[in-house]
PDB file of C-alpha atoms in Angstrom:
ATOM      1  CA  MET Q   1     -19.041 -25.003 -29.048  1.00 41.00           C
ATOM      2  CA  ASN Q   2     -15.485 -24.957 -25.879  1.00 45.00           C
ATOM      3  CA  ARG Q   3     -18.171 -24.638 -23.926  1.00 49.00           C
ATOM      4  CA  ASN Q   4     -15.130 -23.547 -20.998  1.00 54.00           C
ATOM      5  CA  GLU Q   5     -14.995 -20.412 -23.423  1.00 66.00           C
ATOM      6  CA  PRO Q   6     -15.977 -17.166 -22.042  1.00 75.00           C
ATOM      7  CA  THR Q   7     -19.085 -15.394 -24.428  1.00 77.00           C
ATOM      8  CA  HIS Q   8     -19.025 -12.296 -25.034  1.00 79.00           C
ATOM      9  CA  HIS Q   9     -20.930 -10.944 -21.804  1.00 83.00           C
ATOM     10  CA  MET Q  10     -19.287 -13.141 -19.471  1.00 86.00           C
ATOM     11  CA  ARG Q  11     -15.729 -11.222 -20.699  1.00 83.00           C
ATOM     12  CA  ARG Q  12     -17.819  -7.229 -20.339  1.00 85.00           C
ATOM     13  CA  LEU Q  13     -18.309  -8.516 -16.769  1.00 91.00           C
ATOM     14  CA  GLY Q  14     -14.867 -10.115 -15.717  1.00 91.00           C
ATOM     15  CA  GLU Q  15     -13.624  -6.618 -17.476  1.00 88.00           C
ATOM     16  CA  VAL Q  16     -15.951  -4.206 -14.793  1.00 92.00           C
ATOM     17  CA  LEU Q  17     -15.071  -6.335 -11.534  1.00 95.00           C
ATOM     18  CA  ARG Q  18     -12.308  -5.820 -12.834  1.00 93.00           C
ATOM     19  CA  GLU Q  19     -12.802  -1.659 -12.590  1.00 93.00           C
ATOM     20  CA  LEU Q  20     -14.226  -1.855 -10.159  1.00 95.00           C
ATOM     21  CA  ARG Q  21     -11.930  -3.364  -7.883  1.00 95.00           C
ATOM     22  CA  ARG Q  22      -8.863  -1.238  -8.489  1.00 95.00           C
ATOM     23  CA  ARG Q  23     -10.977   1.766  -8.243  1.00 95.00           C
ATOM     24  CA  ALA Q  24     -11.537   0.366  -4.855  1.00 95.00           C
ATOM     25  CA  GLY Q  25      -7.824   0.672  -4.516  1.00 96.00           C
ATOM     26  CA  LEU Q  26      -8.122  -3.640  -4.133  1.00 95.00           C
ATOM     27  CA  SER Q  27      -5.191  -5.591  -5.287  1.00 95.00           C
ATOM     28  CA  GLN Q  28      -6.606  -9.285  -6.175  1.00 95.00           C
ATOM     29  CA  GLN Q  29      -4.780 -11.010  -3.265  1.00 95.00           C
ATOM     30  CA  GLU Q  30      -6.098  -8.073  -1.390  1.00 95.00           C
ATOM     31  CA  ALA Q  31     -10.004  -8.936  -2.591  1.00 95.00           C
ATOM     32  CA  ALA Q  32      -9.825 -11.867  -2.363  1.00 94.00           C
ATOM     33  CA  ASP Q  33      -8.570 -12.136   1.437  1.00 95.00           C
ATOM     34  CA  ARG Q  34     -11.723  -9.753   1.473  1.00 95.00           C
ATOM     35  CA  LEU Q  35     -14.238 -12.213  -0.103  1.00 95.00           C
ATOM     36  CA  ASN Q  36     -12.455 -15.321   1.331  1.00 94.00           C
ATOM     37  CA  TYR Q  37     -11.729 -15.905  -2.101  1.00 93.00           C
ATOM     38  CA  ASP Q  38      -8.851 -17.890  -3.552  1.00 89.00           C
ATOM     39  CA  HIS Q  39      -6.572 -14.684  -5.150  1.00 85.00           C
ATOM     40  CA  ARG Q  40      -6.872 -17.276  -9.152  1.00 92.00           C
ATOM     41  CA  LYS Q  41     -10.728 -17.088  -8.380  1.00 94.00           C
ATOM     42  CA  ILE Q  42     -10.955 -13.035  -9.132  1.00 95.00           C
ATOM     43  CA  SER Q  43      -8.596 -13.571 -11.953  1.00 94.00           C
ATOM     44  CA  ARG Q  44     -10.770 -16.135 -13.179  1.00 93.00           C
ATOM     45  CA  ILE Q  45     -14.083 -14.015 -12.318  1.00 94.00           C
ATOM     46  CA  GLU Q  46     -12.363 -10.948 -14.114  1.00 92.00           C
ATOM     47  CA  LYS Q  47     -11.542 -13.330 -17.495  1.00 87.00           C
ATOM     48  CA  GLY Q  48     -14.856 -14.324 -18.074  1.00 86.00           C
ATOM     49  CA  GLN Q  49     -15.913 -16.568 -15.129  1.00 89.00           C
ATOM     50  CA  LYS Q  50     -19.761 -15.877 -14.175  1.00 88.00           C
ATOM     51  CA  PRO Q  51     -19.228 -15.604 -10.151  1.00 92.00           C
ATOM     52  CA  ASP Q  52     -22.768 -17.073  -7.809  1.00 93.00           C
ATOM     53  CA  TYR Q  53     -25.096 -14.837  -7.557  1.00 94.00           C
ATOM     54  CA  HIS Q  54     -23.525 -14.376  -3.908  1.00 94.00           C
ATOM     55  CA  GLY Q  55     -20.088 -13.875  -5.241  1.00 93.00           C
ATOM     56  CA  MET Q  56     -21.599 -11.325  -7.282  1.00 95.00           C
ATOM     57  CA  ARG Q  57     -23.762  -9.703  -4.619  1.00 95.00           C
ATOM     58  CA  ALA Q  58     -20.726 -10.024  -2.378  1.00 95.00           C
ATOM     59  CA  MET Q  59     -17.791  -8.343  -5.611  1.00 96.00           C
ATOM     60  CA  LEU Q  60     -20.143  -5.430  -5.798  1.00 96.00           C
ATOM     61  CA  ASP Q  61     -20.212  -4.741  -1.837  1.00 96.00           C
ATOM     62  CA  THR Q  62     -16.694  -5.480  -1.039  1.00 96.00           C
ATOM     63  CA  TYR Q  63     -16.335  -2.968  -4.220  1.00 96.00           C
ATOM     64  CA  GLY Q  64     -18.165  -0.301  -2.313  1.00 95.00           C
ATOM     65  CA  VAL Q  65     -20.659  -0.036  -4.505  1.00 96.00           C
ATOM     66  CA  PRO Q  66     -24.008   1.689  -3.095  1.00 95.00           C
ATOM     67  CA  PHE Q  67     -27.054  -0.708  -3.103  1.00 94.00           C
ATOM     68  CA  SER Q  68     -27.974   1.657  -4.668  1.00 94.00           C
ATOM     69  CA  GLN Q  69     -26.033   1.527  -7.006  1.00 95.00           C
ATOM     70  CA  TRP Q  70     -26.366  -1.872  -8.083  1.00 95.00           C
ATOM     71  CA  GLU Q  71     -28.451  -2.084 -10.603  1.00 94.00           C
ATOM     72  CA  PRO Q  72     -27.031  -1.799 -14.013  1.00 91.00           C
ATOM     73  CA  TYR Q  73     -24.683  -5.016 -12.224  1.00 92.00           C
ATOM     74  CA  MET Q  74     -27.201  -6.957 -11.577  1.00 94.00           C
ATOM     75  CA  GLU Q  75     -28.683  -6.401 -15.409  1.00 90.00           C
ATOM     76  CA  MET Q  76     -25.087  -7.200 -16.463  1.00 87.00           C
ATOM     77  CA  TYR Q  77     -24.951 -10.702 -14.993  1.00 92.00           C
ATOM     78  CA  SER Q  78     -28.029 -11.754 -15.705  1.00 90.00           C
ATOM     79  CA  ARG Q  79     -27.164 -10.940 -18.866  1.00 84.00           C
ATOM     80  CA  ALA Q  80     -23.557 -12.822 -19.084  1.00 85.00           C
ATOM     81  CA  LEU Q  81     -26.246 -15.535 -17.884  1.00 85.00           C
ATOM     82  CA  GLU Q  82     -28.010 -16.268 -20.027  1.00 81.00           C
ATOM     83  CA  LYS Q  83     -27.444 -18.571 -22.548  1.00 81.00           C
ATOM     84  CA  GLY Q  84     -27.811 -18.007 -26.636  1.00 81.00           C
ATOM     85  CA  TRP Q  85     -29.772 -19.738 -29.247  1.00 84.00           C
ATOM     86  CA  TRP Q  86     -26.293 -21.234 -31.163  1.00 85.00           C
ATOM     87  CA  THR Q  87     -25.116 -23.379 -27.642  1.00 82.00           C
ATOM     88  CA  LYS Q  88     -28.459 -25.638 -27.886  1.00 84.00           C
ATOM     89  CA  TYR Q  89     -26.352 -26.841 -31.295  1.00 85.00           C
ATOM     90  CA  ASP Q  90     -23.365 -27.750 -29.428  1.00 76.00           C
ATOM     91  CA  VAL Q  91     -21.040 -26.141 -31.815  1.00 76.00           C
ATOM     92  CA  GLU Q  92     -17.794 -24.941 -31.770  1.00 69.00           C
ATOM     93  CA  ASP Q  93     -16.824 -21.311 -32.248  1.00 70.00           C
ATOM     94  CA  GLN Q  94     -14.358 -20.817 -30.153  1.00 71.00           C
ATOM     95  CA  GLY Q  95     -16.098 -17.839 -28.241  1.00 78.00           C
ATOM     96  CA  TYR Q  96     -17.098 -16.444 -31.813  1.00 89.00           C
ATOM     97  CA  ILE Q  97     -20.344 -16.762 -32.210  1.00 91.00           C
ATOM     98  CA  SER Q  98     -21.657 -14.492 -29.288  1.00 87.00           C
ATOM     99  CA  LEU Q  99     -19.258 -11.425 -30.301  1.00 90.00           C
ATOM    100  CA  GLU Q 100     -21.301 -11.172 -33.543  1.00 93.00           C
ATOM    101  CA  HIS Q 101     -24.694 -12.222 -31.615  1.00 90.00           C
ATOM    102  CA  ASP Q 102     -24.327  -9.224 -30.239  1.00 89.00           C
ATOM    103  CA  ALA Q 103     -22.225  -7.060 -32.687  1.00 94.00           C
ATOM    104  CA  SER Q 104     -24.159  -4.093 -35.313  1.00 96.00           C
ATOM    105  CA  LYS Q 105     -20.238  -4.309 -37.241  1.00 97.00           C
ATOM    106  CA  VAL Q 106     -18.279  -7.267 -38.929  1.00 98.00           C
ATOM    107  CA  CYS Q 107     -15.085  -6.518 -40.648  1.00 98.00           C
ATOM    108  CA  ASP Q 108     -14.026  -9.851 -41.608  1.00 97.00           C
ATOM    109  CA  TYR Q 109     -10.687 -10.805 -43.610  1.00 97.00           C
ATOM    110  CA  GLN Q 110     -10.189 -13.909 -44.776  1.00 95.00           C
ATOM    111  CA  VAL Q 111      -6.914 -15.720 -46.519  1.00 92.00           C
ATOM    112  CA  THR Q 112      -8.850 -19.317 -47.448  1.00 91.00           C
ATOM    113  CA  TYR Q 113     -12.194 -19.336 -47.412  1.00 92.00           C
ATOM    114  CA  VAL Q 114     -15.323 -17.184 -48.383  1.00 96.00           C
ATOM    115  CA  PRO Q 115     -16.100 -15.178 -45.316  1.00 95.00           C
ATOM    116  CA  GLY Q 116     -18.342 -17.189 -43.317  1.00 95.00           C
ATOM    117  CA  LEU Q 117     -21.383 -15.397 -43.580  1.00 97.00           C
ATOM    118  CA  LEU Q 118     -21.807 -14.946 -47.193  1.00 97.00           C
ATOM    119  CA  GLN Q 119     -21.541 -19.009 -47.297  1.00 97.00           C
ATOM    120  CA  THR Q 120     -23.956 -20.728 -49.465  1.00 97.00           C
ATOM    121  CA  PRO Q 121     -24.577 -24.609 -47.534  1.00 96.00           C
ATOM    122  CA  ASP Q 122     -22.615 -26.708 -50.366  1.00 95.00           C
ATOM    123  CA  TYR Q 123     -19.643 -24.128 -49.937  1.00 94.00           C
ATOM    124  CA  ILE Q 124     -20.315 -24.852 -45.635  1.00 93.00           C
ATOM    125  CA  ARG Q 125     -20.045 -28.137 -46.212  1.00 92.00           C
ATOM    126  CA  ALA Q 126     -17.449 -28.880 -48.388  1.00 90.00           C
ATOM    127  CA  VAL Q 127     -14.917 -26.460 -45.882  1.00 88.00           C
ATOM    128  CA  LEU Q 128     -15.972 -28.806 -43.300  1.00 86.00           C
ATOM    129  CA  ALA Q 129     -15.144 -31.206 -45.240  1.00 82.00           C
ATOM    130  CA  GLY Q 130     -11.652 -31.047 -46.180  1.00 74.00           C
ATOM    131  CA  ALA Q 131     -10.918 -30.709 -42.793  1.00 74.00           C
ATOM    132  CA  ARG Q 132      -8.853 -33.773 -40.971  1.00 71.00           C
ATOM    133  CA  VAL Q 133     -10.609 -34.189 -37.971  1.00 75.00           C
ATOM    134  CA  GLN Q 134     -14.044 -36.574 -39.977  1.00 78.00           C
ATOM    135  CA  ARG Q 135     -17.192 -35.299 -38.558  1.00 81.00           C
ATOM    136  CA  SER Q 136     -21.147 -36.885 -38.007  1.00 85.00           C
ATOM    137  CA  LYS Q 137     -23.374 -36.269 -40.685  1.00 85.00           C
ATOM    138  CA  ARG Q 138     -25.669 -34.747 -36.829  1.00 88.00           C
ATOM    139  CA  TRP Q 139     -22.467 -32.406 -36.046  1.00 86.00           C
ATOM    140  CA  ILE Q 140     -21.745 -30.824 -40.182  1.00 88.00           C
ATOM    141  CA  ALA Q 141     -25.759 -30.693 -40.311  1.00 91.00           C
ATOM    142  CA  ASN Q 142     -25.620 -28.946 -37.292  1.00 90.00           C
ATOM    143  CA  GLN Q 143     -22.527 -26.764 -38.338  1.00 91.00           C
ATOM    144  CA  VAL Q 144     -24.490 -25.287 -41.767  1.00 93.00           C
ATOM    145  CA  GLU Q 145     -27.025 -24.787 -39.735  1.00 94.00           C
ATOM    146  CA  VAL Q 146     -25.962 -22.725 -36.859  1.00 94.00           C
ATOM    147  CA  ARG Q 147     -24.099 -20.938 -40.255  1.00 94.00           C
ATOM    148  CA  LEU Q 148     -27.092 -19.888 -41.762  1.00 95.00           C
ATOM    149  CA  LEU Q 149     -28.956 -19.076 -38.930  1.00 95.00           C
ATOM    150  CA  ARG Q 150     -25.972 -16.403 -38.374  1.00 95.00           C
ATOM    151  CA  GLN Q 151     -26.840 -14.794 -41.858  1.00 96.00           C
ATOM    152  CA  GLU Q 152     -29.929 -14.188 -41.058  1.00 95.00           C
ATOM    153  CA  ARG Q 153     -28.025 -10.779 -38.941  1.00 94.00           C
ATOM    154  CA  LEU Q 154     -27.478  -9.405 -42.751  1.00 96.00           C
ATOM    155  CA  LEU Q 155     -31.275  -9.095 -43.546  1.00 93.00           C
ATOM    156  CA  GLY Q 156     -34.192  -7.749 -41.664  1.00 82.00           C
ATOM    157  CA  GLY Q 157     -34.798  -4.806 -39.355  1.00 84.00           C
ATOM    158  CA  GLU Q 158     -31.391  -3.145 -38.068  1.00 88.00           C
ATOM    159  CA  PRO Q 159     -28.943  -5.805 -39.463  1.00 95.00           C
ATOM    160  CA  LEU Q 160     -25.856  -5.968 -38.862  1.00 97.00           C
ATOM    161  CA  GLU Q 161     -23.512  -3.800 -41.059  1.00 98.00           C
ATOM    162  CA  LEU Q 162     -20.679  -6.474 -43.261  1.00 98.00           C
ATOM    163  CA  ARG Q 163     -17.232  -5.738 -44.452  1.00 98.00           C
ATOM    164  CA  ALA Q 164     -15.670  -8.322 -46.297  1.00 98.00           C
ATOM    165  CA  ILE Q 165     -12.382  -8.231 -48.137  1.00 97.00           C
ATOM    166  CA  MET Q 166     -10.824 -12.678 -49.859  1.00 95.00           C
ATOM    167  CA  LEU Q 167      -7.881 -13.107 -51.608  1.00 94.00           C
ATOM    168  CA  GLU Q 168      -8.201 -13.738 -54.581  1.00 93.00           C
ATOM    169  CA  SER Q 169      -6.762 -17.369 -54.081  1.00 90.00           C
ATOM    170  CA  ALA Q 170     -10.198 -17.400 -51.971  1.00 90.00           C
ATOM    171  CA  LEU Q 171     -12.902 -18.427 -54.699  1.00 91.00           C
ATOM    172  CA  ALA Q 172     -10.852 -20.442 -56.852  1.00 85.00           C
ATOM    173  CA  GLN Q 173     -12.580 -23.507 -55.054  1.00 85.00           C
ATOM    174  CA  ALA Q 174     -15.931 -21.617 -55.150  1.00 92.00           C
ATOM    175  CA  SER Q 175     -18.165 -22.878 -57.592  1.00 93.00           C
ATOM    176  CA  ARG Q 176     -20.578 -20.862 -59.185  1.00 94.00           C
ATOM    177  CA  ALA Q 177     -23.285 -21.075 -56.903  1.00 95.00           C
ATOM    178  CA  GLN Q 178     -21.345 -19.807 -54.718  1.00 95.00           C
ATOM    179  CA  LEU Q 179     -20.019 -16.676 -56.630  1.00 95.00           C
ATOM    180  CA  VAL Q 180     -24.079 -16.046 -57.079  1.00 94.00           C
ATOM    181  CA  HIS Q 181     -24.675 -16.188 -53.684  1.00 95.00           C
ATOM    182  CA  LEU Q 182     -21.369 -13.344 -53.380  1.00 95.00           C
ATOM    183  CA  GLU Q 183     -23.526 -10.892 -56.046  1.00 93.00           C
ATOM    184  CA  GLU Q 184     -26.630 -10.938 -54.129  1.00 94.00           C
ATOM    185  CA  ARG Q 185     -25.174 -10.565 -51.373  1.00 95.00           C
ATOM    186  CA  ARG Q 186     -23.542  -7.875 -52.536  1.00 94.00           C
ATOM    187  CA  ARG Q 187     -26.133  -6.153 -52.827  1.00 95.00           C
ATOM    188  CA  LEU Q 188     -27.619  -5.623 -49.785  1.00 96.00           C
ATOM    189  CA  PRO Q 189     -26.483  -1.692 -48.652  1.00 96.00           C
ATOM    190  CA  ASN Q 190     -25.607  -3.302 -45.499  1.00 97.00           C
ATOM    191  CA  VAL Q 191     -22.784  -5.701 -47.240  1.00 98.00           C
ATOM    192  CA  THR Q 192     -19.507  -4.090 -48.659  1.00 97.00           C
ATOM    193  CA  VAL Q 193     -17.644  -7.509 -50.587  1.00 97.00           C
ATOM    194  CA  GLN Q 194     -13.547  -6.359 -51.843  1.00 97.00           C
ATOM    195  CA  VAL Q 195     -11.484  -8.599 -53.745  1.00 96.00           C
ATOM    196  CA  LEU Q 196      -7.497  -8.139 -53.158  1.00 95.00           C
ATOM    197  CA  PRO Q 197      -5.445  -9.544 -56.127  1.00 92.00           C
ATOM    198  CA  HIS Q 198      -2.871 -11.470 -56.307  1.00 86.00           C
ATOM    199  CA  ARG Q 199      -1.551  -7.973 -58.342  1.00 85.00           C
ATOM    200  CA  ALA Q 200      -1.545  -6.571 -54.948  1.00 76.00           C
ATOM    201  CA  GLY Q 201       1.711  -8.164 -54.213  1.00 72.00           C
ATOM    202  CA  PHE Q 202       2.814  -8.183 -49.676  1.00 75.00           C
ATOM    203  CA  ASN Q 203       0.893  -6.802 -47.950  1.00 74.00           C
ATOM    204  CA  GLU Q 204      -0.690  -6.644 -44.019  1.00 75.00           C
ATOM    205  CA  GLY Q 205      -2.947  -8.804 -44.567  1.00 70.00           C
ATOM    206  CA  GLN Q 206      -0.003 -12.008 -45.148  1.00 75.00           C
ATOM    207  CA  PHE Q 207      -0.292 -12.260 -41.333  1.00 79.00           C
ATOM    208  CA  GLY Q 208      -3.344 -14.306 -41.562  1.00 90.00           C
ATOM    209  CA  ALA Q 209      -7.031 -13.970 -41.811  1.00 93.00           C
ATOM    210  CA  PHE Q 210      -8.384 -11.519 -39.127  1.00 96.00           C
ATOM    211  CA  THR Q 211     -11.569 -10.118 -37.535  1.00 97.00           C
ATOM    212  CA  VAL Q 212     -12.646  -6.604 -36.660  1.00 97.00           C
ATOM    213  CA  LEU Q 213     -15.971  -6.893 -34.486  1.00 97.00           C
ATOM    214  CA  ASP Q 214     -17.386  -3.077 -32.911  1.00 96.00           C
ATOM    215  CA  PHE Q 215     -20.957  -2.982 -30.380  1.00 93.00           C
ATOM    216  CA  PRO Q 216     -24.311  -0.654 -30.551  1.00 90.00           C
ATOM    217  CA  ALA Q 217     -23.133   0.043 -26.824  1.00 79.00           C
ATOM    218  CA  LYS Q 218     -20.703   2.319 -26.033  1.00 77.00           C
ATOM    219  CA  ALA Q 219     -19.345   1.126 -23.157  1.00 74.00           C
ATOM    220  CA  ASP Q 220     -18.184  -2.316 -25.428  1.00 82.00           C
ATOM    221  CA  ARG Q 221     -14.349  -1.971 -26.347  1.00 87.00           C
ATOM    222  CA  SER Q 222     -14.184  -3.261 -30.098  1.00 94.00           C
ATOM    223  CA  VAL Q 223     -12.771  -6.277 -30.477  1.00 94.00           C
ATOM    224  CA  LEU Q 224     -10.240  -8.140 -33.180  1.00 96.00           C
ATOM    225  CA  TYR Q 225     -10.253 -11.692 -33.005  1.00 94.00           C
ATOM    226  CA  VAL Q 226      -8.830 -13.897 -34.206  1.00 93.00           C
ATOM    227  CA  GLU Q 227      -8.209 -17.916 -34.586  1.00 87.00           C
ATOM    228  CA  HIS Q 228      -4.798 -19.962 -34.905  1.00 83.00           C
ATOM    229  CA  ALA Q 229      -4.371 -24.101 -35.308  1.00 76.00           C
ATOM    230  CA  ALA Q 230      -5.169 -24.158 -31.154  1.00 75.00           C
ATOM    231  CA  GLY Q 231      -7.794 -22.078 -31.520  1.00 79.00           C
ATOM    232  CA  SER Q 232      -8.784 -17.963 -30.779  1.00 85.00           C
ATOM    233  CA  LEU Q 233      -7.646 -15.231 -30.448  1.00 88.00           C
ATOM    234  CA  HIS Q 234     -10.014 -12.562 -27.597  1.00 88.00           C
ATOM    235  CA  VAL Q 235      -8.054  -8.741 -28.368  1.00 90.00           C
ATOM    236  CA  GLU Q 236      -9.640  -5.930 -26.615  1.00 87.00           C
ATOM    237  CA  ASP Q 237      -6.792  -3.324 -25.829  1.00 91.00           C
ATOM    238  CA  PRO Q 238      -7.743  -0.130 -27.808  1.00 93.00           C
ATOM    239  CA  SER Q 239      -4.070  -0.094 -29.959  1.00 96.00           C
ATOM    240  CA  LYS Q 240      -4.187  -4.120 -31.403  1.00 96.00           C
ATOM    241  CA  VAL Q 241      -8.029  -2.793 -32.063  1.00 96.00           C
ATOM    242  CA  LYS Q 242      -6.448   0.295 -33.807  1.00 96.00           C
ATOM    243  CA  VAL Q 243      -4.003  -1.519 -35.476  1.00 95.00           C
ATOM    244  CA  ALA Q 244      -5.977  -4.119 -36.622  1.00 96.00           C
ATOM    245  CA  ARG Q 245      -8.732  -1.339 -38.276  1.00 96.00           C
ATOM    246  CA  LEU Q 246      -5.809   0.417 -39.575  1.00 95.00           C
ATOM    247  CA  ASN Q 247      -4.391  -2.552 -41.525  1.00 95.00           C
ATOM    248  CA  PHE Q 248      -7.460  -3.475 -42.333  1.00 97.00           C
ATOM    249  CA  THR Q 249      -8.224   0.128 -43.808  1.00 96.00           C
ATOM    250  CA  HIS Q 250      -5.507   0.014 -45.691  1.00 95.00           C
ATOM    251  CA  LEU Q 251      -6.386  -4.011 -47.427  1.00 96.00           C
ATOM    252  CA  SER Q 252      -9.609  -2.135 -49.109  1.00 96.00           C
ATOM    253  CA  LYS Q 253      -7.286  -0.076 -50.312  1.00 95.00           C
ATOM    254  CA  LEU Q 254      -5.119  -2.592 -52.596  1.00 95.00           C
ATOM    255  CA  ALA Q 255      -8.013  -4.254 -53.221  1.00 95.00           C
ATOM    256  CA  MET Q 256     -10.446  -3.177 -56.416  1.00 96.00           C
ATOM    257  CA  SER Q 257     -13.756  -1.650 -55.567  1.00 97.00           C
ATOM    258  CA  PRO Q 258     -16.830  -3.070 -54.672  1.00 96.00           C
ATOM    259  CA  ALA Q 259     -18.121  -2.216 -58.366  1.00 96.00           C
ATOM    260  CA  GLU Q 260     -14.293  -3.438 -59.780  1.00 96.00           C
ATOM    261  CA  SER Q 261     -15.012  -6.796 -57.577  1.00 96.00           C
ATOM    262  CA  ALA Q 262     -18.554  -7.029 -58.340  1.00 94.00           C
ATOM    263  CA  GLU Q 263     -17.476  -6.772 -62.307  1.00 94.00           C
ATOM    264  CA  TRP Q 264     -14.493  -8.840 -61.247  1.00 94.00           C
ATOM    265  CA  LEU Q 265     -16.930 -11.970 -60.193  1.00 93.00           C
ATOM    266  CA  GLY Q 266     -19.279 -11.823 -62.301  1.00 91.00           C
ATOM    267  CA  ARG Q 267     -17.108 -12.576 -65.052  1.00 92.00           C
ATOM    268  CA  LEU Q 268     -15.173 -15.562 -63.931  1.00 91.00           C
ATOM    269  CA  SER Q 269     -19.239 -16.623 -61.590  1.00 90.00           C
ATOM    270  CA  ALA Q 270     -19.534 -16.300 -66.625  1.00 89.00           C
ATOM    271  CA  GLU Q 271     -16.316 -18.613 -66.391  1.00 88.00           C
ATOM    272  CA  ARG Q 272     -17.409 -21.554 -63.999  1.00 82.00           C
TER     273      ARG Q 272
END
């Protein structure tokens, strides 16, 4: 994981501090002057860099938050300091795992691969082995273990809801074992799997893979997550997330229904 990448809780804290500053009628420069900060530090904090403990308290005071109302903000600060279980594995996740960890629903559209939450260990290893940069066996083992631990969110109490759509071509390299695994997972009540066939033609999915994540807390805005060659984008602008959600809905209508997808996967599995 890129250790400089802010977690979901860090970004949420930064958003809240930005809103408090604006409510106080202060620009970043004015807030920086009162706190004896460089204005660039205020900008970094509002983008997800953690303030230190005393800095957090000073910001609440500067922004006019009564001491009696500090508790929820300090609790949010404490959550931002927490290290996720995945950090000990030193994986490169582009800041995604913290989002998924806190999410209650994930809508995942994939063009090239089976979605990560539905991959078998052998499939994960094959994908990682195909990367341009050669990695150590330990690094690959950590990646596999983390992905399998993430998949546990689909099981047990309060499971993660997953809606997955993948292109037909994404299954071209899938083994029979991977296809059988997809069949097993799609039977879970919280998992929906759909296959987008070639006959669907050009559509909104041609621009690439994307994921929309929703969270249980009303205060947490949905996030559009997009990976690219140089990193990733975390988009929280409601208007842009709405467009992505509409695109996902459109793709789900173009795709085979869950029942048709299950039948298609069964036939493909029998052929392997």
